[in-house]
Amino acid sequence: MIFAAGKGTRLKPLTDVIPKALVPVDDVPLIQRVMQKIIDSGATRIVVNIHHHARQMENYISLLRLKFPTVEIQVSDESEKLLDTGGGIKRARTLFSDTASTPVLIHNCDILSNVNLAELYSCHKGDATLLVSQRETQRYLCFDDDMRLVGWTNIATGEVKGKKTNRLYAFSGIHIMSQQLMQRMDCYPDIFPIMDFYLRECSTADIHGYLKTDLRLLDVGKTDTLEKATEFLCKR
């Protein structure tokens, strides 16, 4: 699943006229770059959620279906109401693989990285696998000695959810979730963040971190990083 429904407010004024997912990096829209990477890793079915400038997204996805004819590309339409990351997955559940045992790889549309998605997918275990790194940020996920998720902290404000440990890693926006874990979303509201879901469920679900020590990642969600994106692609 590719998260492409966001309003892209940090990329204004570009996103006043086009959705964030269609912002080009070296003349190729972000969603196409992410989709190509996912397809190269072996995916044959991809779900894209849409909201902001939804009709533009639908038109471009039609072109992507022609470009990738062997891949089934489904749209999860949130044009009436933006559902956040957790609600977006909950809405899209019926569009995932008919085989309930097939885990779902989830990728933000504005993330560029050097991660081998096929390798990450093959290392998935338990209920969810979150790609993390030692990147400097203010907000960290907390893991125990077995790399199981136990909490979250904002080191700038001191806020803690769950347990704080010495194993603090930054989330990448790339993760894998079992469809069995998704069933727990039935009792959640229509709109909720995926990280709140993980933190609420981690005490009883097997949610692991996958630490990539050499991760190179660029969040192309704001104008200053957009300017660095072409250079980043050359160095990957």
C-alpha atoms as an extended CHARMM CRD file, in Angstrom:
* protein
*
       236  EXT
         1         1  MET       CA              0.0000000000        0.0000000000        0.0000000000  PROA      1               0.0000000000
         2         2  ILE       CA              1.2230000000        3.4810000000       -0.8650000000  PROA      2               0.0000000000
         3         3  PHE       CA              0.0250000000        6.3320000000        1.3510000000  PROA      3               0.0000000000
         4         4  ALA       CA             -0.7920000000        9.1050000000       -1.1370000000  PROA      4               0.0000000000
         5         5  ALA       CA             -3.8170000000       10.7990000000        0.4120000000  PROA      5               0.0000000000
         6         6  GLY       CA             -2.0940000000       13.5420000000        2.4080000000  PROA      6               0.0000000000
         7         7  LYS       CA             -2.6270000000       17.2370000000        1.7290000000  PROA      7               0.0000000000
         8         8  GLY       CA              1.0920000000       17.9880000000        1.4870000000  PROA      8               0.0000000000
         9         9  THR       CA              0.7910000000       21.2570000000        3.3820000000  PROA      9               0.0000000000
        10        10  ARG       CA              4.5870000000       21.4610000000        3.8680000000  PROA      10              0.0000000000
        11        11  LEU       CA              5.0020000000       21.5210000000        0.0780000000  PROA      11              0.0000000000
        12        12  LYS       CA              2.7760000000       24.5430000000       -0.5260000000  PROA      12              0.0000000000
        13        13  PRO       CA              2.3680000000       26.3200000000       -2.9180000000  PROA      13              0.0000000000
        14        14  LEU       CA              3.0700000000       23.2870000000       -5.1550000000  PROA      14              0.0000000000
        15        15  THR       CA              0.3230000000       21.2820000000       -3.5130000000  PROA      15              0.0000000000
        16        16  ASP       CA             -2.2340000000       24.0320000000       -4.0090000000  PROA      16              0.0000000000
        17        17  VAL       CA             -2.5040000000       22.8260000000       -7.5990000000  PROA      17              0.0000000000
        18        18  ILE       CA             -1.2620000000       19.2070000000       -7.5800000000  PROA      18              0.0000000000
        19        19  PRO       CA             -1.2750000000       16.4070000000       -4.9720000000  PROA      19              0.0000000000
        20        20  LYS       CA              1.9550000000       15.6870000000       -3.1100000000  PROA      20              0.0000000000
        21        21  ALA       CA              2.2200000000       12.2700000000       -4.7490000000  PROA      21              0.0000000000
        22        22  LEU       CA              2.5030000000       13.9320000000       -8.1770000000  PROA      22              0.0000000000
        23        23  VAL       CA              5.2780000000       16.3370000000       -7.1970000000  PROA      23              0.0000000000
        24        24  PRO       CA              8.1720000000       15.4670000000       -9.5470000000  PROA      24              0.0000000000
        25        25  VAL       CA             11.6880000000       14.5330000000       -8.5370000000  PROA      25              0.0000000000
        26        26  ASP       CA             13.9980000000       14.6910000000      -11.5380000000  PROA      26              0.0000000000
        27        27  ASP       CA             10.8930000000       14.8180000000      -13.7630000000  PROA      27              0.0000000000
        28        28  VAL       CA              9.3310000000       11.6610000000      -12.2840000000  PROA      28              0.0000000000
        29        29  PRO       CA              6.3670000000       11.9850000000       -9.8470000000  PROA      29              0.0000000000
        30        30  LEU       CA              6.9920000000       10.6930000000       -6.3400000000  PROA      30              0.0000000000
        31        31  ILE       CA              4.2990000000        8.0400000000       -6.5670000000  PROA      31              0.0000000000
        32        32  GLN       CA              5.8130000000        6.5830000000       -9.7250000000  PROA      32              0.0000000000
        33        33  ARG       CA              9.2450000000        6.3770000000       -8.1140000000  PROA      33              0.0000000000
        34        34  VAL       CA              7.8550000000        4.5850000000       -5.0530000000  PROA      34              0.0000000000
        35        35  MET       CA              5.6640000000        2.3100000000       -7.1510000000  PROA      35              0.0000000000
        36        36  GLN       CA              8.5820000000        1.3330000000       -9.3860000000  PROA      36              0.0000000000
        37        37  LYS       CA             10.6440000000        0.4420000000       -6.3080000000  PROA      37              0.0000000000
        38        38  ILE       CA              7.8250000000       -1.6710000000       -4.8770000000  PROA      38              0.0000000000
        39        39  ILE       CA              7.2490000000       -3.4550000000       -8.1940000000  PROA      39              0.0000000000
        40        40  ASP       CA             10.9720000000       -4.1280000000       -8.5460000000  PROA      40              0.0000000000
        41        41  SER       CA             10.7890000000       -5.8600000000       -5.1620000000  PROA      41              0.0000000000
        42        42  GLY       CA              8.2150000000       -8.3200000000       -6.5220000000  PROA      42              0.0000000000
        43        43  ALA       CA              4.7940000000       -6.8020000000       -5.7800000000  PROA      43              0.0000000000
        44        44  THR       CA              1.9300000000       -7.7510000000       -8.0990000000  PROA      44              0.0000000000
        45        45  ARG       CA             -0.8990000000       -5.8740000000       -6.3430000000  PROA      45              0.0000000000
        46        46  ILE       CA             -0.6330000000       -2.2910000000       -5.0860000000  PROA      46              0.0000000000
        47        47  VAL       CA             -3.2460000000       -0.2190000000       -3.2630000000  PROA      47              0.0000000000
        48        48  VAL       CA             -3.0350000000        3.5910000000       -3.3430000000  PROA      48              0.0000000000
        49        49  ASN       CA             -5.1850000000        5.7580000000       -1.1080000000  PROA      49              0.0000000000
        50        50  ILE       CA             -6.2260000000        9.1660000000       -2.4400000000  PROA      50              0.0000000000
        51        51  HSD       CA             -7.8440000000       12.3220000000       -1.0430000000  PROA      51              0.0000000000
        52        52  HSD       CA             -6.1850000000       15.6360000000       -1.9670000000  PROA      52              0.0000000000
        53        53  HSD       CA             -6.7970000000       16.4590000000       -5.6670000000  PROA      53              0.0000000000
        54        54  ALA       CA             -8.3270000000       12.9870000000       -5.9140000000  PROA      54              0.0000000000
        55        55  ARG       CA             -9.3660000000       13.2560000000       -9.5810000000  PROA      55              0.0000000000
        56        56  GLN       CA             -5.8080000000       14.1400000000      -10.6260000000  PROA      56              0.0000000000
        57        57  MET       CA             -4.6290000000       11.0820000000       -8.7340000000  PROA      57              0.0000000000
        58        58  GLU       CA             -7.2020000000        8.8420000000      -10.3960000000  PROA      58              0.0000000000
        59        59  ASN       CA             -6.1500000000       10.0730000000      -13.8410000000  PROA      59              0.0000000000
        60        60  TYR       CA             -2.4670000000        9.4910000000      -13.1490000000  PROA      60              0.0000000000
        61        61  ILE       CA             -3.0740000000        6.0540000000      -11.6690000000  PROA      61              0.0000000000
        62        62  SER       CA             -4.8550000000        5.1710000000      -14.9240000000  PROA      62              0.0000000000
        63        63  LEU       CA             -1.6090000000        6.0070000000      -16.7290000000  PROA      63              0.0000000000
        64        64  LEU       CA              0.3800000000        3.9240000000      -14.2520000000  PROA      64              0.0000000000
        65        65  ARG       CA             -1.8570000000        0.9460000000      -14.9930000000  PROA      65              0.0000000000
        66        66  LEU       CA             -0.7870000000        1.2400000000      -18.6320000000  PROA      66              0.0000000000
        67        67  LYS       CA              2.8700000000        1.6130000000      -17.6550000000  PROA      67              0.0000000000
        68        68  PHE       CA              2.7480000000       -1.4180000000      -15.3470000000  PROA      68              0.0000000000
        69        69  PRO       CA              0.2470000000       -3.7430000000      -17.0890000000  PROA      69              0.0000000000
        70        70  THR       CA              1.2360000000       -6.8530000000      -15.1030000000  PROA      70              0.0000000000
        71        71  VAL       CA              0.4950000000       -5.1900000000      -11.7570000000  PROA      71              0.0000000000
        72        72  GLU       CA             -2.9840000000       -4.7910000000      -10.2790000000  PROA      72              0.0000000000
        73        73  ILE       CA             -3.2950000000       -1.2080000000       -9.0150000000  PROA      73              0.0000000000
        74        74  GLN       CA             -6.2820000000       -0.5150000000       -6.7670000000  PROA      74              0.0000000000
        75        75  VAL       CA             -7.5220000000        2.8230000000       -5.4430000000  PROA      75              0.0000000000
        76        76  SER       CA             -8.8230000000        3.3470000000       -1.9190000000  PROA      76              0.0000000000
        77        77  ASP       CA            -10.8820000000        6.5210000000       -2.2460000000  PROA      77              0.0000000000
        78        78  GLU       CA            -10.8320000000        8.8640000000        0.7570000000  PROA      78              0.0000000000
        79        79  SER       CA            -11.9400000000       11.9120000000       -1.2110000000  PROA      79              0.0000000000
        80        80  GLU       CA            -14.9170000000       12.5390000000        1.0750000000  PROA      80              0.0000000000
        81        81  LYS       CA            -12.9020000000       12.3290000000        4.2990000000  PROA      81              0.0000000000
        82        82  LEU       CA             -9.1760000000       12.0010000000        5.0360000000  PROA      82              0.0000000000
        83        83  LEU       CA             -8.7830000000        8.9910000000        7.3360000000  PROA      83              0.0000000000
        84        84  ASP       CA             -5.1870000000        9.3710000000        8.5950000000  PROA      84              0.0000000000
        85        85  THR       CA             -2.7080000000        6.5150000000        8.2760000000  PROA      85              0.0000000000
        86        86  GLY       CA             -4.4350000000        3.9560000000       10.4760000000  PROA      86              0.0000000000
        87        87  GLY       CA             -7.8930000000        4.7160000000        9.1470000000  PROA      87              0.0000000000
        88        88  GLY       CA             -6.5060000000        4.5480000000        5.6140000000  PROA      88              0.0000000000
        89        89  ILE       CA             -5.2990000000        0.9940000000        6.1550000000  PROA      89              0.0000000000
        90        90  LYS       CA             -8.5910000000        0.0250000000        7.7930000000  PROA      90              0.0000000000
        91        91  ARG       CA            -10.5580000000        1.3770000000        4.8010000000  PROA      91              0.0000000000
        92        92  ALA       CA             -8.2840000000       -0.3870000000        2.2860000000  PROA      92              0.0000000000
        93        93  ARG       CA             -8.3340000000       -3.8180000000        3.9490000000  PROA      93              0.0000000000
        94        94  THR       CA            -10.7310000000       -5.3800000000        1.4530000000  PROA      94              0.0000000000
        95        95  LEU       CA             -8.3830000000       -4.4510000000       -1.4180000000  PROA      95              0.0000000000
        96        96  PHE       CA             -5.3740000000       -6.3870000000       -0.1450000000  PROA      96              0.0000000000
        97        97  SER       CA             -4.4630000000       -9.9400000000       -1.1150000000  PROA      97              0.0000000000
        98        98  ASP       CA             -7.2530000000      -12.5060000000       -0.9990000000  PROA      98              0.0000000000
        99        99  THR       CA             -4.8020000000      -14.7140000000        0.8730000000  PROA      99              0.0000000000
       100       100  ALA       CA             -5.1280000000      -13.6480000000        4.5050000000  PROA      100             0.0000000000
       101       101  SER       CA             -1.6530000000      -14.9430000000        5.3270000000  PROA      101             0.0000000000
       102       102  THR       CA             -0.0130000000      -12.4450000000        2.9290000000  PROA      102             0.0000000000
       103       103  PRO       CA              1.5970000000       -9.5400000000        4.8410000000  PROA      103             0.0000000000
       104       104  VAL       CA              1.1410000000       -6.0270000000        3.4580000000  PROA      104             0.0000000000
       105       105  LEU       CA              4.0790000000       -3.6880000000        2.8430000000  PROA      105             0.0000000000
       106       106  ILE       CA              3.1350000000       -0.0620000000        3.5250000000  PROA      106             0.0000000000
       107       107  HSD       CA              5.1810000000        2.8410000000        2.1510000000  PROA      107             0.0000000000
       108       108  ASN       CA              4.7410000000        6.6200000000        2.3830000000  PROA      108             0.0000000000
       109       109  CYS       CA              4.7030000000        8.1990000000       -1.0730000000  PROA      109             0.0000000000
       110       110  ASP       CA              7.1630000000       10.9450000000       -0.0770000000  PROA      110             0.0000000000
       111       111  ILE       CA              9.9680000000        8.6630000000        1.1710000000  PROA      111             0.0000000000
       112       112  LEU       CA             13.0850000000        7.9530000000       -0.8860000000  PROA      112             0.0000000000
       113       113  SER       CA             15.5540000000        5.4360000000        0.5140000000  PROA      113             0.0000000000
       114       114  ASN       CA             18.2500000000        2.8890000000       -0.2290000000  PROA      114             0.0000000000
       115       115  VAL       CA             16.3750000000        0.0400000000        1.4780000000  PROA      115             0.0000000000
       116       116  ASN       CA             16.0270000000       -3.2890000000       -0.3450000000  PROA      116             0.0000000000
       117       117  LEU       CA             12.2830000000       -3.8140000000        0.0190000000  PROA      117             0.0000000000
       118       118  ALA       CA             12.4050000000       -7.4700000000       -1.0480000000  PROA      118             0.0000000000
       119       119  GLU       CA             14.9800000000       -8.1770000000        1.6610000000  PROA      119             0.0000000000
       120       120  LEU       CA             12.9450000000       -6.2700000000        4.2500000000  PROA      120             0.0000000000
       121       121  TYR       CA              9.7990000000       -8.1800000000        3.2780000000  PROA      121             0.0000000000
       122       122  SER       CA             11.5780000000      -11.5240000000        3.5510000000  PROA      122             0.0000000000
       123       123  CYS       CA             12.7020000000      -10.6420000000        7.0930000000  PROA      123             0.0000000000
       124       124  HSD       CA              9.1840000000       -9.8590000000        8.2890000000  PROA      124             0.0000000000
       125       125  LYS       CA              8.0330000000      -11.8610000000       11.2720000000  PROA      125             0.0000000000
       126       126  GLY       CA              5.2100000000      -11.7000000000       13.7630000000  PROA      126             0.0000000000
       127       127  ASP       CA              2.4130000000       -9.1640000000       13.4290000000  PROA      127             0.0000000000
       128       128  ALA       CA              4.3230000000       -6.1330000000       12.1380000000  PROA      128             0.0000000000
       129       129  THR       CA              7.8330000000       -5.0970000000       11.1390000000  PROA      129             0.0000000000
       130       130  LEU       CA              8.8140000000       -1.4220000000       11.3100000000  PROA      130             0.0000000000
       131       131  LEU       CA             11.8810000000       -0.2180000000        9.4190000000  PROA      131             0.0000000000
       132       132  VAL       CA             13.9110000000        1.9590000000       11.7870000000  PROA      132             0.0000000000
       133       133  SER       CA             17.3140000000        3.6110000000       11.8940000000  PROA      133             0.0000000000
       134       134  GLN       CA             19.5800000000        5.6770000000       14.1340000000  PROA      134             0.0000000000
       135       135  ARG       CA             18.6380000000        8.8980000000       12.3430000000  PROA      135             0.0000000000
       136       136  GLU       CA             18.5570000000       12.0110000000       14.5300000000  PROA      136             0.0000000000
       137       137  THR       CA             15.0600000000       13.2910000000       15.2020000000  PROA      137             0.0000000000
       138       138  GLN       CA             12.9220000000       14.4260000000       18.1510000000  PROA      138             0.0000000000
       139       139  ARG       CA             10.4780000000       11.5020000000       18.1240000000  PROA      139             0.0000000000
       140       140  TYR       CA             11.6710000000        7.9430000000       18.6440000000  PROA      140             0.0000000000
       141       141  LEU       CA             10.1800000000        4.4800000000       18.9410000000  PROA      141             0.0000000000
       142       142  CYS       CA             11.2920000000        2.5160000000       22.0050000000  PROA      142             0.0000000000
       143       143  PHE       CA             12.2420000000       -1.1690000000       21.7720000000  PROA      143             0.0000000000
       144       144  ASP       CA             13.2360000000       -3.8550000000       24.2570000000  PROA      144             0.0000000000
       145       145  ASP       CA             16.3550000000       -6.0240000000       23.9390000000  PROA      145             0.0000000000
       146       146  ASP       CA             14.5530000000       -8.3020000000       21.4610000000  PROA      146             0.0000000000
       147       147  MET       CA             13.6210000000       -5.2910000000       19.2860000000  PROA      147             0.0000000000
       148       148  ARG       CA              9.9620000000       -5.5580000000       20.2010000000  PROA      148             0.0000000000
       149       149  LEU       CA              8.1030000000       -2.2460000000       20.2280000000  PROA      149             0.0000000000
       150       150  VAL       CA              7.2440000000       -1.0850000000       23.7510000000  PROA      150             0.0000000000
       151       151  GLY       CA              6.7700000000        2.6800000000       23.4950000000  PROA      151             0.0000000000
       152       152  TRP       CA              7.3840000000        6.1050000000       21.9510000000  PROA      152             0.0000000000
       153       153  THR       CA              9.0340000000        9.2670000000       23.1740000000  PROA      153             0.0000000000
       154       154  ASN       CA              9.5210000000       12.8800000000       22.1410000000  PROA      154             0.0000000000
       155       155  ILE       CA             12.9160000000       13.8090000000       23.5400000000  PROA      155             0.0000000000
       156       156  ALA       CA             12.2770000000       17.5300000000       23.0220000000  PROA      156             0.0000000000
       157       157  THR       CA              9.1320000000       17.6190000000       25.1750000000  PROA      157             0.0000000000
       158       158  GLY       CA              9.8030000000       14.6120000000       27.3970000000  PROA      158             0.0000000000
       159       159  GLU       CA              6.4850000000       13.0170000000       26.3940000000  PROA      159             0.0000000000
       160       160  VAL       CA              6.3860000000        9.2240000000       26.6600000000  PROA      160             0.0000000000
       161       161  LYS       CA              3.7760000000        6.7150000000       25.5060000000  PROA      161             0.0000000000
       162       162  GLY       CA              4.1450000000        3.1730000000       26.7850000000  PROA      162             0.0000000000
       163       163  LYS       CA              7.6460000000        2.4040000000       28.0890000000  PROA      163             0.0000000000
       164       164  LYS       CA             10.8360000000        4.3410000000       27.4660000000  PROA      164             0.0000000000
       165       165  THR       CA             13.9700000000        2.2400000000       26.9720000000  PROA      165             0.0000000000
       166       166  ASN       CA             17.5810000000        2.7760000000       25.9230000000  PROA      166             0.0000000000
       167       167  ARG       CA             16.8710000000        1.4120000000       22.4360000000  PROA      167             0.0000000000
       168       168  LEU       CA             15.5300000000        4.4870000000       20.6510000000  PROA      168             0.0000000000
       169       169  TYR       CA             15.2000000000        4.4320000000       16.8710000000  PROA      169             0.0000000000
       170       170  ALA       CA             13.5710000000        6.6410000000       14.2470000000  PROA      170             0.0000000000
       171       171  PHE       CA             10.6920000000        5.2830000000       12.1990000000  PROA      171             0.0000000000
       172       172  SER       CA             11.1480000000        5.3970000000        8.4280000000  PROA      172             0.0000000000
       173       173  GLY       CA              7.5600000000        5.4720000000        7.1540000000  PROA      173             0.0000000000
       174       174  ILE       CA              8.0340000000        1.9600000000        5.7280000000  PROA      174             0.0000000000
       175       175  HSD       CA              6.5080000000       -1.0300000000        7.5080000000  PROA      175             0.0000000000
       176       176  ILE       CA              4.9360000000       -4.4610000000        7.0040000000  PROA      176             0.0000000000
       177       177  MET       CA              1.7500000000       -5.6050000000        8.7130000000  PROA      177             0.0000000000
       178       178  SER       CA              0.0000000000       -8.9410000000        8.8540000000  PROA      178             0.0000000000
       179       179  GLN       CA             -3.6370000000       -8.9820000000        7.8130000000  PROA      179             0.0000000000
       180       180  GLN       CA             -4.3960000000      -10.7570000000       11.0790000000  PROA      180             0.0000000000
       181       181  LEU       CA             -3.2100000000       -7.6960000000       13.0240000000  PROA      181             0.0000000000
       182       182  MET       CA             -5.3890000000       -5.4940000000       10.8120000000  PROA      182             0.0000000000
       183       183  GLN       CA             -8.4450000000       -7.3140000000       12.1360000000  PROA      183             0.0000000000
       184       184  ARG       CA             -7.8840000000       -5.5470000000       15.4590000000  PROA      184             0.0000000000
       185       185  MET       CA             -8.7360000000       -2.2970000000       13.6930000000  PROA      185             0.0000000000
       186       186  ASP       CA            -12.4180000000       -3.2630000000       13.6900000000  PROA      186             0.0000000000
       187       187  CYS       CA            -12.8630000000       -1.6730000000       17.1130000000  PROA      187             0.0000000000
       188       188  TYR       CA            -11.0560000000        1.5420000000       16.1360000000  PROA      188             0.0000000000
       189       189  PRO       CA            -12.7630000000        4.7000000000       14.7950000000  PROA      189             0.0000000000
       190       190  ASP       CA            -12.7050000000        5.6160000000       11.1130000000  PROA      190             0.0000000000
       191       191  ILE       CA             -9.8740000000        8.1170000000       11.6320000000  PROA      191             0.0000000000
       192       192  PHE       CA             -6.7120000000        7.2930000000       13.6110000000  PROA      192             0.0000000000
       193       193  PRO       CA             -2.8980000000        7.3480000000       13.1650000000  PROA      193             0.0000000000
       194       194  ILE       CA             -1.1640000000        4.0190000000       12.5530000000  PROA      194             0.0000000000
       195       195  MET       CA              1.4610000000        4.6970000000       15.2190000000  PROA      195             0.0000000000
       196       196  ASP       CA             -1.2220000000        5.1030000000       17.8880000000  PROA      196             0.0000000000
       197       197  PHE       CA             -2.5300000000        1.7070000000       16.7950000000  PROA      197             0.0000000000
       198       198  TYR       CA              0.8910000000        0.0730000000       17.0460000000  PROA      198             0.0000000000
       199       199  LEU       CA              1.5470000000        1.5860000000       20.4800000000  PROA      199             0.0000000000
       200       200  ARG       CA             -1.8250000000        0.5050000000       21.7900000000  PROA      200             0.0000000000
       201       201  GLU       CA             -1.4630000000       -3.0430000000       20.4740000000  PROA      201             0.0000000000
       202       202  CYS       CA              2.2440000000       -3.6940000000       21.0890000000  PROA      202             0.0000000000
       203       203  SER       CA              1.7590000000       -5.1310000000       24.5840000000  PROA      203             0.0000000000
       204       204  THR       CA             -0.1730000000       -8.0790000000       23.1350000000  PROA      204             0.0000000000
       205       205  ALA       CA              0.9510000000       -8.1200000000       19.4790000000  PROA      205             0.0000000000
       206       206  ASP       CA              4.3470000000       -9.1390000000       18.0950000000  PROA      206             0.0000000000
       207       207  ILE       CA              5.5510000000       -5.8180000000       16.6290000000  PROA      207             0.0000000000
       208       208  HSD       CA              9.2600000000       -5.7070000000       15.8400000000  PROA      208             0.0000000000
       209       209  GLY       CA             11.7250000000       -3.1040000000       14.6560000000  PROA      209             0.0000000000
       210       210  TYR       CA             14.0260000000       -3.8920000000       11.7400000000  PROA      210             0.0000000000
       211       211  LEU       CA             17.1820000000       -1.8330000000       12.2680000000  PROA      211             0.0000000000
       212       212  LYS       CA             19.0300000000       -0.8320000000        9.1010000000  PROA      212             0.0000000000
       213       213  THR       CA             22.2880000000        0.7350000000       10.2500000000  PROA      213             0.0000000000
       214       214  ASP       CA             23.2370000000        2.0540000000        6.8050000000  PROA      214             0.0000000000
       215       215  LEU       CA             19.8050000000        3.4390000000        5.9480000000  PROA      215             0.0000000000
       216       216  ARG       CA             19.8360000000        6.4910000000        3.7030000000  PROA      216             0.0000000000
       217       217  LEU       CA             16.4320000000        8.1080000000        3.7100000000  PROA      217             0.0000000000
       218       218  LEU       CA             14.9750000000       11.3870000000        2.5120000000  PROA      218             0.0000000000
       219       219  ASP       CA             11.5240000000       12.6430000000        3.4520000000  PROA      219             0.0000000000
       220       220  VAL       CA             10.5010000000       14.6970000000        0.4150000000  PROA      220             0.0000000000
       221       221  GLY       CA              7.6220000000       16.2200000000        2.3270000000  PROA      221             0.0000000000
       222       222  LYS       CA              8.8380000000       19.8070000000        2.4090000000  PROA      222             0.0000000000
       223       223  THR       CA             10.3710000000       22.2490000000       -0.0400000000  PROA      223             0.0000000000
       224       224  ASP       CA             13.9290000000       22.2610000000        1.3280000000  PROA      224             0.0000000000
       225       225  THR       CA             14.2530000000       18.4530000000        1.0670000000  PROA      225             0.0000000000
       226       226  LEU       CA             12.6110000000       18.4720000000       -2.3580000000  PROA      226             0.0000000000
       227       227  GLU       CA             15.5590000000       20.5370000000       -3.5820000000  PROA      227             0.0000000000
       228       228  LYS       CA             17.9430000000       17.8370000000       -2.2970000000  PROA      228             0.0000000000
       229       229  ALA       CA             16.0250000000       14.9010000000       -3.7860000000  PROA      229             0.0000000000
       230       230  THR       CA             17.7660000000       14.7250000000       -7.1710000000  PROA      230             0.0000000000
       231       231  GLU       CA             21.1850000000       14.7230000000       -5.5100000000  PROA      231             0.0000000000
       232       232  PHE       CA             19.9580000000       12.0390000000       -3.0980000000  PROA      232             0.0000000000
       233       233  LEU       CA             18.9010000000        9.7930000000       -5.9930000000  PROA      233             0.0000000000
       234       234  CYS       CA             22.3500000000       10.0640000000       -7.5440000000  PROA      234             0.0000000000
       235       235  LYS       CA             24.0190000000        8.9060000000       -4.3230000000  PROA      235             0.0000000000
       236       236  ARG       CA             21.7250000000        5.9850000000       -3.5270000000  PROA      236             0.0000000000
